[in-house]
C-alpha cells in the first residue's frame, strides 16, 4: 500500500506544471515580453480554447475541456475590464495546467477574492494569470523608484489591464515594498499575505478587523483615511511581535464596495 501511495504521489508531482513557467512559455511562443496592447481573447483563441462571453449565474468564469478542445466562458456581467481579463487568463491557466485532470472548472467569485484559500488548482490558475498579464520582470520595472500609494495600485491595474485583487497581491509579493496585505470582508479578515522582507506574518483569518484599524473605520463609517498604529494592532499573535512592540505601522486601505470588502496595505512606519 505504501509503495502504491508513494508511486501515485510521484506521478502527480511529475504531472504538475509550474504556473509561472507555463505562462512564460506562452509569452515566449508568441515572441513577446508582455500582452500590453494585444487582445487577450485573440491570443487565447489562437492557442486553442474558444472564448465567449455570456451572463452566468454562480460563476465568473468556466472552462469545459473535451479532448484537445476547450470552451472558456466569461461572465458578461463583470463590469471592470481588468477583472474580466483576469478571469479569462485564469481559465486559460486551467487549460494549460490542468487539462486531463477533470473536464470542467467552474470558478465563482471566491476563486478570485479568496485567492489564497480556494485550493491548489485555483491558486495555480491565479498564479498563471498573474505571470501572463503581469510578467515579473516588467512588473517590477514598473514599480522601480516608486513610492507606495493606493494610486500606484490603481495605475498598475490599469497599465496591465487586470484586476485590483491580482494587482494588489502581485505588488506585495513581487514589488519592492516591505509590506503586508490583508483582505477583509463584512468586517472579517478573509486572508493575508506579506512580502518576503516583512518581519511579521501571522494574522488570524476569520477574526474581526481590529477596532483601531483603518479597515474597521471603513466598515463602520466608510472612512478611507490611512492610520498610524502600534504593531500589535494587526499582529498581536505573531511570533515576532515582541521584537516590534514599540514599532508603528501605517495602514492604507483600498475599499471594494461591491463586495463590502477592504484591502489593507500595511507597512512599518
JSON list of N, CA, C and O in Angstrom, two decimals, residues 17 19 22 49 61-65 70-72 86-108 111-112 118-129 132:
[
{"chain": "A", "resi": 17, "resn": "UNK", "atom": "N", "xyz": [2.40, 21.07, -13.50]},
{"chain": "A", "resi": 17, "resn": "UNK", "atom": "CA", "xyz": [3.15, 22.06, -14.26]},
{"chain": "A", "resi": 17, "resn": "UNK", "atom": "C", "xyz": [3.31, 23.32, -13.43]},
{"chain": "A", "resi": 17, "resn": "UNK", "atom": "O", "xyz": [2.36, 23.75, -12.77]},
{"chain": "A", "resi": 19, "resn": "UNK", "atom": "N", "xyz": [3.05, 26.97, -12.74]},
{"chain": "A", "resi": 19, "resn": "UNK", "atom": "CA", "xyz": [2.23, 28.01, -13.38]},
{"chain": "A", "resi": 19, "resn": "UNK", "atom": "C", "xyz": [3.06, 29.14, -13.99]},
{"chain": "A", "resi": 19, "resn": "UNK", "atom": "O", "xyz": [2.73, 29.61, -15.10]},
{"chain": "A", "resi": 22, "resn": "UNK", "atom": "N", "xyz": [4.80, 27.95, -17.16]},
{"chain": "A", "resi": 22, "resn": "UNK", "atom": "CA", "xyz": [3.81, 27.76, -18.22]},
{"chain": "A", "resi": 22, "resn": "UNK", "atom": "C", "xyz": [3.42, 29.10, -18.84]},
{"chain": "A", "resi": 22, "resn": "UNK", "atom": "O", "xyz": [3.27, 29.22, -20.06]},
{"chain": "A", "resi": 49, "resn": "UNK", "atom": "N", "xyz": [-8.25, 27.31, -27.02]},
{"chain": "A", "resi": 49, "resn": "UNK", "atom": "CA", "xyz": [-9.60, 27.42, -26.48]},
{"chain": "A", "resi": 49, "resn": "UNK", "atom": "C", "xyz": [-10.46, 28.45, -27.22]},
{"chain": "A", "resi": 49, "resn": "UNK", "atom": "O", "xyz": [-9.97, 29.51, -27.62]},
{"chain": "A", "resi": 61, "resn": "UNK", "atom": "N", "xyz": [-16.27, 32.66, -14.31]},
{"chain": "A", "resi": 61, "resn": "UNK", "atom": "CA", "xyz": [-15.68, 32.06, -15.50]},
{"chain": "A", "resi": 61, "resn": "UNK", "atom": "C", "xyz": [-15.81, 30.55, -15.43]},
{"chain": "A", "resi": 61, "resn": "UNK", "atom": "O", "xyz": [-16.01, 29.97, -14.36]},
{"chain": "A", "resi": 62, "resn": "UNK", "atom": "N", "xyz": [-15.71, 29.94, -16.60]},
{"chain": "A", "resi": 62, "resn": "UNK", "atom": "CA", "xyz": [-15.85, 28.47, -16.65]},
{"chain": "A", "resi": 62, "resn": "UNK", "atom": "C", "xyz": [-15.07, 27.97, -17.85]},
{"chain": "A", "resi": 62, "resn": "UNK", "atom": "O", "xyz": [-14.99, 28.63, -18.89]},
{"chain": "A", "resi": 63, "resn": "UNK", "atom": "N", "xyz": [-14.47, 26.80, -17.71]},
{"chain": "A", "resi": 63, "resn": "UNK", "atom": "CA", "xyz": [-13.86, 26.14, -18.86]},
{"chain": "A", "resi": 63, "resn": "UNK", "atom": "C", "xyz": [-14.31, 24.69, -18.90]},
{"chain": "A", "resi": 63, "resn": "UNK", "atom": "O", "xyz": [-14.34, 24.00, -17.88]},
{"chain": "A", "resi": 64, "resn": "UNK", "atom": "N", "xyz": [-14.73, 24.27, -20.09]},
{"chain": "A", "resi": 64, "resn": "UNK", "atom": "CA", "xyz": [-15.08, 22.88, -20.34]},
{"chain": "A", "resi": 64, "resn": "UNK", "atom": "C", "xyz": [-14.02, 22.33, -21.29]},
{"chain": "A", "resi": 64, "resn": "UNK", "atom": "O", "xyz": [-13.76, 22.91, -22.35]},
{"chain": "A", "resi": 65, "resn": "UNK", "atom": "N", "xyz": [-13.39, 21.23, -20.89]},
{"chain": "A", "resi": 65, "resn": "UNK", "atom": "CA", "xyz": [-12.32, 20.64, -21.66]},
{"chain": "A", "resi": 65, "resn": "UNK", "atom": "C", "xyz": [-12.78, 19.29, -22.18]},
{"chain": "A", "resi": 65, "resn": "UNK", "atom": "O", "xyz": [-13.19, 18.41, -21.41]},
{"chain": "A", "resi": 70, "resn": "UNK", "atom": "N", "xyz": [-11.39, 22.97, -26.03]},
{"chain": "A", "resi": 70, "resn": "UNK", "atom": "CA", "xyz": [-11.91, 23.54, -24.79]},
{"chain": "A", "resi": 70, "resn": "UNK", "atom": "C", "xyz": [-12.71, 24.80, -25.09]},
{"chain": "A", "resi": 70, "resn": "UNK", "atom": "O", "xyz": [-12.47, 25.49, -26.08]},
{"chain": "A", "resi": 71, "resn": "UNK", "atom": "N", "xyz": [-13.66, 25.08, -24.20]},
{"chain": "A", "resi": 71, "resn": "UNK", "atom": "CA", "xyz": [-14.52, 26.25, -24.33]},
{"chain": "A", "resi": 71, "resn": "UNK", "atom": "C", "xyz": [-14.45, 27.05, -23.04]},
{"chain": "A", "resi": 71, "resn": "UNK", "atom": "O", "xyz": [-14.74, 26.53, -21.96]},
{"chain": "A", "resi": 72, "resn": "UNK", "atom": "N", "xyz": [-14.05, 28.31, -23.14]},
{"chain": "A", "resi": 72, "resn": "UNK", "atom": "CA", "xyz": [-13.99, 29.21, -22.00]},
{"chain": "A", "resi": 72, "resn": "UNK", "atom": "C", "xyz": [-15.17, 30.18, -22.08]},
{"chain": "A", "resi": 72, "resn": "UNK", "atom": "O", "xyz": [-15.41, 30.79, -23.13]},
{"chain": "A", "resi": 86, "resn": "UNK", "atom": "N", "xyz": [-8.63, 39.15, -16.18]},
{"chain": "A", "resi": 86, "resn": "UNK", "atom": "CA", "xyz": [-8.00, 38.20, -15.27]},
{"chain": "A", "resi": 86, "resn": "UNK", "atom": "C", "xyz": [-8.78, 36.88, -15.24]},
{"chain": "A", "resi": 86, "resn": "UNK", "atom": "O", "xyz": [-8.18, 35.81, -15.18]},
{"chain": "A", "resi": 87, "resn": "UNK", "atom": "N", "xyz": [-10.10, 36.97, -15.27]},
{"chain": "A", "resi": 87, "resn": "UNK", "atom": "CA", "xyz": [-10.92, 35.74, -15.30]},
{"chain": "A", "resi": 87, "resn": "UNK", "atom": "C", "xyz": [-10.57, 34.91, -16.54]},
{"chain": "A", "resi": 87, "resn": "UNK", "atom": "O", "xyz": [-10.38, 33.69, -16.45]},
{"chain": "A", "resi": 88, "resn": "UNK", "atom": "N", "xyz": [-10.47, 35.57, -17.70]},
{"chain": "A", "resi": 88, "resn": "UNK", "atom": "CA", "xyz": [-10.12, 34.86, -18.93]},
{"chain": "A", "resi": 88, "resn": "UNK", "atom": "C", "xyz": [-8.74, 34.22, -18.81]},
{"chain": "A", "resi": 88, "resn": "UNK", "atom": "O", "xyz": [-8.54, 33.05, -19.17]},
{"chain": "A", "resi": 89, "resn": "UNK", "atom": "N", "xyz": [-7.76, 34.97, -18.30]},
{"chain": "A", "resi": 89, "resn": "UNK", "atom": "CA", "xyz": [-6.41, 34.43, -18.14]},
{"chain": "A", "resi": 89, "resn": "UNK", "atom": "C", "xyz": [-6.40, 33.26, -17.16]},
{"chain": "A", "resi": 89, "resn": "UNK", "atom": "O", "xyz": [-5.66, 32.29, -17.33]},
{"chain": "A", "resi": 90, "resn": "UNK", "atom": "N", "xyz": [-7.22, 33.35, -16.12]},
{"chain": "A", "resi": 90, "resn": "UNK", "atom": "CA", "xyz": [-7.33, 32.28, -15.12]},
{"chain": "A", "resi": 90, "resn": "UNK", "atom": "C", "xyz": [-7.86, 31.00, -15.77]},
{"chain": "A", "resi": 90, "resn": "UNK", "atom": "O", "xyz": [-7.31, 29.91, -15.56]},
{"chain": "A", "resi": 91, "resn": "UNK", "atom": "N", "xyz": [-8.93, 31.12, -16.56]},
{"chain": "A", "resi": 91, "resn": "UNK", "atom": "CA", "xyz": [-9.49, 29.93, -17.22]},
{"chain": "A", "resi": 91, "resn": "UNK", "atom": "C", "xyz": [-8.49, 29.35, -18.22]},
{"chain": "A", "resi": 91, "resn": "UNK", "atom": "O", "xyz": [-8.37, 28.13, -18.35]},
{"chain": "A", "resi": 92, "resn": "UNK", "atom": "N", "xyz": [-7.78, 30.22, -18.91]},
{"chain": "A", "resi": 92, "resn": "UNK", "atom": "CA", "xyz": [-6.74, 29.77, -19.83]},
{"chain": "A", "resi": 92, "resn": "UNK", "atom": "C", "xyz": [-5.67, 29.00, -19.06]},
{"chain": "A", "resi": 92, "resn": "UNK", "atom": "O", "xyz": [-5.10, 28.02, -19.55]},
{"chain": "A", "resi": 93, "resn": "UNK", "atom": "N", "xyz": [-5.40, 29.44, -17.83]},
{"chain": "A", "resi": 93, "resn": "UNK", "atom": "CA", "xyz": [-4.46, 28.73, -16.97]},
{"chain": "A", "resi": 93, "resn": "UNK", "atom": "C", "xyz": [-4.91, 27.31, -16.69]},
{"chain": "A", "resi": 93, "resn": "UNK", "atom": "O", "xyz": [-4.10, 26.37, -16.72]},
{"chain": "A", "resi": 94, "resn": "UNK", "atom": "N", "xyz": [-6.20, 27.13, -16.44]},
{"chain": "A", "resi": 94, "resn": "UNK", "atom": "CA", "xyz": [-6.72, 25.76, -16.25]},
{"chain": "A", "resi": 94, "resn": "UNK", "atom": "C", "xyz": [-6.45, 24.91, -17.50]},
{"chain": "A", "resi": 94, "resn": "UNK", "atom": "O", "xyz": [-6.07, 23.74, -17.40]},
{"chain": "A", "resi": 95, "resn": "UNK", "atom": "N", "xyz": [-6.66, 25.50, -18.68]},
{"chain": "A", "resi": 95, "resn": "UNK", "atom": "CA", "xyz": [-6.42, 24.77, -19.93]},
{"chain": "A", "resi": 95, "resn": "UNK", "atom": "C", "xyz": [-4.97, 24.34, -20.05]},
{"chain": "A", "resi": 95, "resn": "UNK", "atom": "O", "xyz": [-4.66, 23.22, -20.47]},
{"chain": "A", "resi": 96, "resn": "UNK", "atom": "N", "xyz": [-4.07, 25.22, -19.68]},
{"chain": "A", "resi": 96, "resn": "UNK", "atom": "CA", "xyz": [-2.64, 24.95, -19.82]},
{"chain": "A", "resi": 96, "resn": "UNK", "atom": "C", "xyz": [-2.09, 24.04, -18.73]},
{"chain": "A", "resi": 96, "resn": "UNK", "atom": "O", "xyz": [-1.13, 23.30, -18.96]},
{"chain": "A", "resi": 97, "resn": "UNK", "atom": "N", "xyz": [-2.68, 24.12, -17.56]},
{"chain": "A", "resi": 97, "resn": "UNK", "atom": "CA", "xyz": [-2.11, 23.42, -16.41]},
{"chain": "A", "resi": 97, "resn": "UNK", "atom": "C", "xyz": [-2.84, 22.14, -16.04]},
{"chain": "A", "resi": 97, "resn": "UNK", "atom": "O", "xyz": [-2.23, 21.20, -15.53]},
{"chain": "A", "resi": 98, "resn": "UNK", "atom": "N", "xyz": [-4.14, 22.11, -16.26]},
{"chain": "A", "resi": 98, "resn": "UNK", "atom": "CA", "xyz": [-4.97, 21.06, -15.64]},
{"chain": "A", "resi": 98, "resn": "UNK", "atom": "C", "xyz": [-5.77, 20.22, -16.62]},
{"chain": "A", "resi": 98, "resn": "UNK", "atom": "O", "xyz": [-6.62, 19.43, -16.18]},
{"chain": "A", "resi": 99, "resn": "UNK", "atom": "N", "xyz": [-5.53, 20.38, -17.91]},
{"chain": "A", "resi": 99, "resn": "UNK", "atom": "CA", "xyz": [-6.21, 19.52, -18.89]},
{"chain": "A", "resi": 99, "resn": "UNK", "atom": "C", "xyz": [-5.87, 18.06, -18.59]},
{"chain": "A", "resi": 99, "resn": "UNK", "atom": "O", "xyz": [-4.72, 17.72, -18.35]},
{"chain": "A", "resi": 100, "resn": "UNK", "atom": "N", "xyz": [-6.89, 17.22, -18.59]},
{"chain": "A", "resi": 100, "resn": "UNK", "atom": "CA", "xyz": [-6.68, 15.81, -18.27]},
{"chain": "A", "resi": 100, "resn": "UNK", "atom": "C", "xyz": [-6.97, 15.46, -16.84]},
{"chain": "A", "resi": 100, "resn": "UNK", "atom": "O", "xyz": [-7.12, 14.28, -16.50]},
{"chain": "A", "resi": 101, "resn": "UNK", "atom": "N", "xyz": [-7.05, 16.48, -15.96]},
{"chain": "A", "resi": 101, "resn": "UNK", "atom": "CA", "xyz": [-7.35, 16.21, -14.55]},
{"chain": "A", "resi": 101, "resn": "UNK", "atom": "C", "xyz": [-8.85, 16.12, -14.31]},
{"chain": "A", "resi": 101, "resn": "UNK", "atom": "O", "xyz": [-9.31, 15.27, -13.57]},
{"chain": "A", "resi": 102, "resn": "UNK", "atom": "N", "xyz": [-9.61, 17.01, -14.94]},
{"chain": "A", "resi": 102, "resn": "UNK", "atom": "CA", "xyz": [-11.07, 16.93, -14.90]},
{"chain": "A", "resi": 102, "resn": "UNK", "atom": "C", "xyz": [-11.62, 17.77, -16.05]},
{"chain": "A", "resi": 102, "resn": "UNK", "atom": "O", "xyz": [-10.95, 18.69, -16.53]},
{"chain": "A", "resi": 103, "resn": "UNK", "atom": "N", "xyz": [-12.86, 17.50, -16.49]},
{"chain": "A", "resi": 103, "resn": "UNK", "atom": "CA", "xyz": [-13.36, 18.15, -17.69]},
{"chain": "A", "resi": 103, "resn": "UNK", "atom": "C", "xyz": [-13.96, 19.54, -17.49]},
{"chain": "A", "resi": 103, "resn": "UNK", "atom": "O", "xyz": [-14.18, 20.26, -18.46]},
{"chain": "A", "resi": 104, "resn": "UNK", "atom": "N", "xyz": [-14.23, 19.92, -16.24]},
{"chain": "A", "resi": 104, "resn": "UNK", "atom": "CA", "xyz": [-14.93, 21.18, -16.00]},
{"chain": "A", "resi": 104, "resn": "UNK", "atom": "C", "xyz": [-14.34, 21.91, -14.80]},
{"chain": "A", "resi": 104, "resn": "UNK", "atom": "O", "xyz": [-14.15, 21.32, -13.73]},
{"chain": "A", "resi": 105, "resn": "UNK", "atom": "N", "xyz": [-14.07, 23.21, -14.99]},
{"chain": "A", "resi": 105, "resn": "UNK", "atom": "CA", "xyz": [-13.69, 24.09, -13.88]},
{"chain": "A", "resi": 105, "resn": "UNK", "atom": "C", "xyz": [-14.69, 25.24, -13.87]},
{"chain": "A", "resi": 105, "resn": "UNK", "atom": "O", "xyz": [-14.77, 26.00, -14.85]},
{"chain": "A", "resi": 106, "resn": "UNK", "atom": "N", "xyz": [-15.45, 25.35, -12.81]},
{"chain": "A", "resi": 106, "resn": "UNK", "atom": "CA", "xyz": [-16.46, 26.39, -12.65]},
{"chain": "A", "resi": 106, "resn": "UNK", "atom": "C", "xyz": [-15.98, 27.32, -11.54]},
{"chain": "A", "resi": 106, "resn": "UNK", "atom": "O", "xyz": [-15.93, 26.93, -10.38]},
{"chain": "A", "resi": 107, "resn": "UNK", "atom": "N", "xyz": [-15.59, 28.54, -11.91]},
{"chain": "A", "resi": 107, "resn": "UNK", "atom": "CA", "xyz": [-14.88, 29.41, -10.97]},
{"chain": "A", "resi": 107, "resn": "UNK", "atom": "C", "xyz": [-15.77, 30.56, -10.53]},
{"chain": "A", "resi": 107, "resn": "UNK", "atom": "O", "xyz": [-16.12, 31.45, -11.33]},
{"chain": "A", "resi": 108, "resn": "UNK", "atom": "N", "xyz": [-16.15, 30.55, -9.25]},
{"chain": "A", "resi": 108, "resn": "UNK", "atom": "CA", "xyz": [-17.02, 31.59, -8.72]},
{"chain": "A", "resi": 108, "resn": "UNK", "atom": "C", "xyz": [-16.20, 32.78, -8.21]},
{"chain": "A", "resi": 108, "resn": "UNK", "atom": "O", "xyz": [-14.97, 32.80, -8.34]},
{"chain": "A", "resi": 111, "resn": "UNK", "atom": "N", "xyz": [-13.15, 32.19, -6.05]},
{"chain": "A", "resi": 111, "resn": "UNK", "atom": "CA", "xyz": [-11.92, 31.70, -6.68]},
{"chain": "A", "resi": 111, "resn": "UNK", "atom": "C", "xyz": [-10.94, 32.85, -6.91]},
{"chain": "A", "resi": 111, "resn": "UNK", "atom": "O", "xyz": [-9.73, 32.63, -6.97]},
{"chain": "A", "resi": 112, "resn": "UNK", "atom": "N", "xyz": [-11.48, 34.06, -7.00]},
{"chain": "A", "resi": 112, "resn": "UNK", "atom": "CA", "xyz": [-10.65, 35.23, -7.26]},
{"chain": "A", "resi": 112, "resn": "UNK", "atom": "C", "xyz": [-10.47, 36.09, -6.01]},
{"chain": "A", "resi": 112, "resn": "UNK", "atom": "O", "xyz": [-9.39, 36.59, -5.75]},
{"chain": "A", "resi": 118, "resn": "UNK", "atom": "N", "xyz": [-8.60, 28.83, -1.94]},
{"chain": "A", "resi": 118, "resn": "UNK", "atom": "CA", "xyz": [-9.58, 28.09, -2.74]},
{"chain": "A", "resi": 118, "resn": "UNK", "atom": "C", "xyz": [-9.05, 26.78, -3.32]},
{"chain": "A", "resi": 118, "resn": "UNK", "atom": "O", "xyz": [-9.65, 26.23, -4.22]},
{"chain": "A", "resi": 119, "resn": "UNK", "atom": "N", "xyz": [-7.97, 26.27, -2.82]},
{"chain": "A", "resi": 119, "resn": "UNK", "atom": "CA", "xyz": [-7.46, 25.00, -3.30]},
{"chain": "A", "resi": 119, "resn": "UNK", "atom": "C", "xyz": [-6.31, 25.19, -4.29]},
{"chain": "A", "resi": 119, "resn": "UNK", "atom": "O", "xyz": [-6.14, 26.24, -4.90]},
{"chain": "A", "resi": 120, "resn": "UNK", "atom": "N", "xyz": [-5.53, 24.13, -4.46]},
{"chain": "A", "resi": 120, "resn": "UNK", "atom": "CA", "xyz": [-4.28, 24.21, -5.21]},
{"chain": "A", "resi": 120, "resn": "UNK", "atom": "C", "xyz": [-4.51, 24.56, -6.68]},
{"chain": "A", "resi": 120, "resn": "UNK", "atom": "O", "xyz": [-3.79, 25.38, -7.25]},
{"chain": "A", "resi": 121, "resn": "UNK", "atom": "N", "xyz": [-5.50, 23.94, -7.33]},
{"chain": "A", "resi": 121, "resn": "UNK", "atom": "CA", "xyz": [-5.69, 24.19, -8.77]},
{"chain": "A", "resi": 121, "resn": "UNK", "atom": "C", "xyz": [-6.14, 25.62, -9.04]},
{"chain": "A", "resi": 121, "resn": "UNK", "atom": "O", "xyz": [-5.69, 26.24, -10.01]},
{"chain": "A", "resi": 122, "resn": "UNK", "atom": "N", "xyz": [-7.01, 26.16, -8.19]},
{"chain": "A", "resi": 122, "resn": "UNK", "atom": "CA", "xyz": [-7.44, 27.55, -8.36]},
{"chain": "A", "resi": 122, "resn": "UNK", "atom": "C", "xyz": [-6.27, 28.51, -8.10]},
{"chain": "A", "resi": 122, "resn": "UNK", "atom": "O", "xyz": [-6.10, 29.51, -8.80]},
{"chain": "A", "resi": 123, "resn": "UNK", "atom": "N", "xyz": [-5.48, 28.19, -7.10]},
{"chain": "A", "resi": 123, "resn": "UNK", "atom": "CA", "xyz": [-4.29, 29.01, -6.79]},
{"chain": "A", "resi": 123, "resn": "UNK", "atom": "C", "xyz": [-3.31, 29.00, -7.97]},
{"chain": "A", "resi": 123, "resn": "UNK", "atom": "O", "xyz": [-2.77, 30.04, -8.35]},
{"chain": "A", "resi": 124, "resn": "UNK", "atom": "N", "xyz": [-3.10, 27.83, -8.55]},
{"chain": "A", "resi": 124, "resn": "UNK", "atom": "CA", "xyz": [-2.18, 27.72, -9.69]},
{"chain": "A", "resi": 124, "resn": "UNK", "atom": "C", "xyz": [-2.70, 28.51, -10.90]},
{"chain": "A", "resi": 124, "resn": "UNK", "atom": "O", "xyz": [-1.92, 29.17, -11.60]},
{"chain": "A", "resi": 125, "resn": "UNK", "atom": "N", "xyz": [-4.01, 28.44, -11.15]},
{"chain": "A", "resi": 125, "resn": "UNK", "atom": "CA", "xyz": [-4.58, 29.19, -12.27]},
{"chain": "A", "resi": 125, "resn": "UNK", "atom": "C", "xyz": [-4.43, 30.70, -12.05]},
{"chain": "A", "resi": 125, "resn": "UNK", "atom": "O", "xyz": [-4.17, 31.45, -12.99]},
{"chain": "A", "resi": 126, "resn": "UNK", "atom": "N", "xyz": [-4.56, 31.14, -10.80]},
{"chain": "A", "resi": 126, "resn": "UNK", "atom": "CA", "xyz": [-4.34, 32.55, -10.47]},
{"chain": "A", "resi": 126, "resn": "UNK", "atom": "C", "xyz": [-2.88, 32.95, -10.68]},
{"chain": "A", "resi": 126, "resn": "UNK", "atom": "O", "xyz": [-2.58, 34.03, -11.20]},
{"chain": "A", "resi": 127, "resn": "UNK", "atom": "N", "xyz": [-1.96, 32.09, -10.27]},
{"chain": "A", "resi": 127, "resn": "UNK", "atom": "CA", "xyz": [-0.54, 32.38, -10.45]},
{"chain": "A", "resi": 127, "resn": "UNK", "atom": "C", "xyz": [-0.18, 32.45, -11.93]},
{"chain": "A", "resi": 127, "resn": "UNK", "atom": "O", "xyz": [0.62, 33.30, -12.35]},
{"chain": "A", "resi": 128, "resn": "UNK", "atom": "N", "xyz": [-0.75, 31.56, -12.72]},
{"chain": "A", "resi": 128, "resn": "UNK", "atom": "CA", "xyz": [-0.53, 31.57, -14.17]},
{"chain": "A", "resi": 128, "resn": "UNK", "atom": "C", "xyz": [-1.02, 32.89, -14.75]},
{"chain": "A", "resi": 128, "resn": "UNK", "atom": "O", "xyz": [-0.32, 33.56, -15.53]},
{"chain": "A", "resi": 129, "resn": "UNK", "atom": "N", "xyz": [-2.24, 33.28, -14.38]},
{"chain": "A", "resi": 129, "resn": "UNK", "atom": "CA", "xyz": [-2.82, 34.52, -14.91]},
{"chain": "A", "resi": 129, "resn": "UNK", "atom": "C", "xyz": [-2.00, 35.74, -14.52]},
{"chain": "A", "resi": 129, "resn": "UNK", "atom": "O", "xyz": [-1.80, 36.66, -15.33]},
{"chain": "A", "resi": 132, "resn": "UNK", "atom": "N", "xyz": [1.15, 35.80, -16.61]},
{"chain": "A", "resi": 132, "resn": "UNK", "atom": "CA", "xyz": [0.84, 36.08, -18.01]},
{"chain": "A", "resi": 132, "resn": "UNK", "atom": "C", "xyz": [0.52, 37.55, -18.23]},
{"chain": "A", "resi": 132, "resn": "UNK", "atom": "O", "xyz": [1.01, 38.17, -19.19]}
]
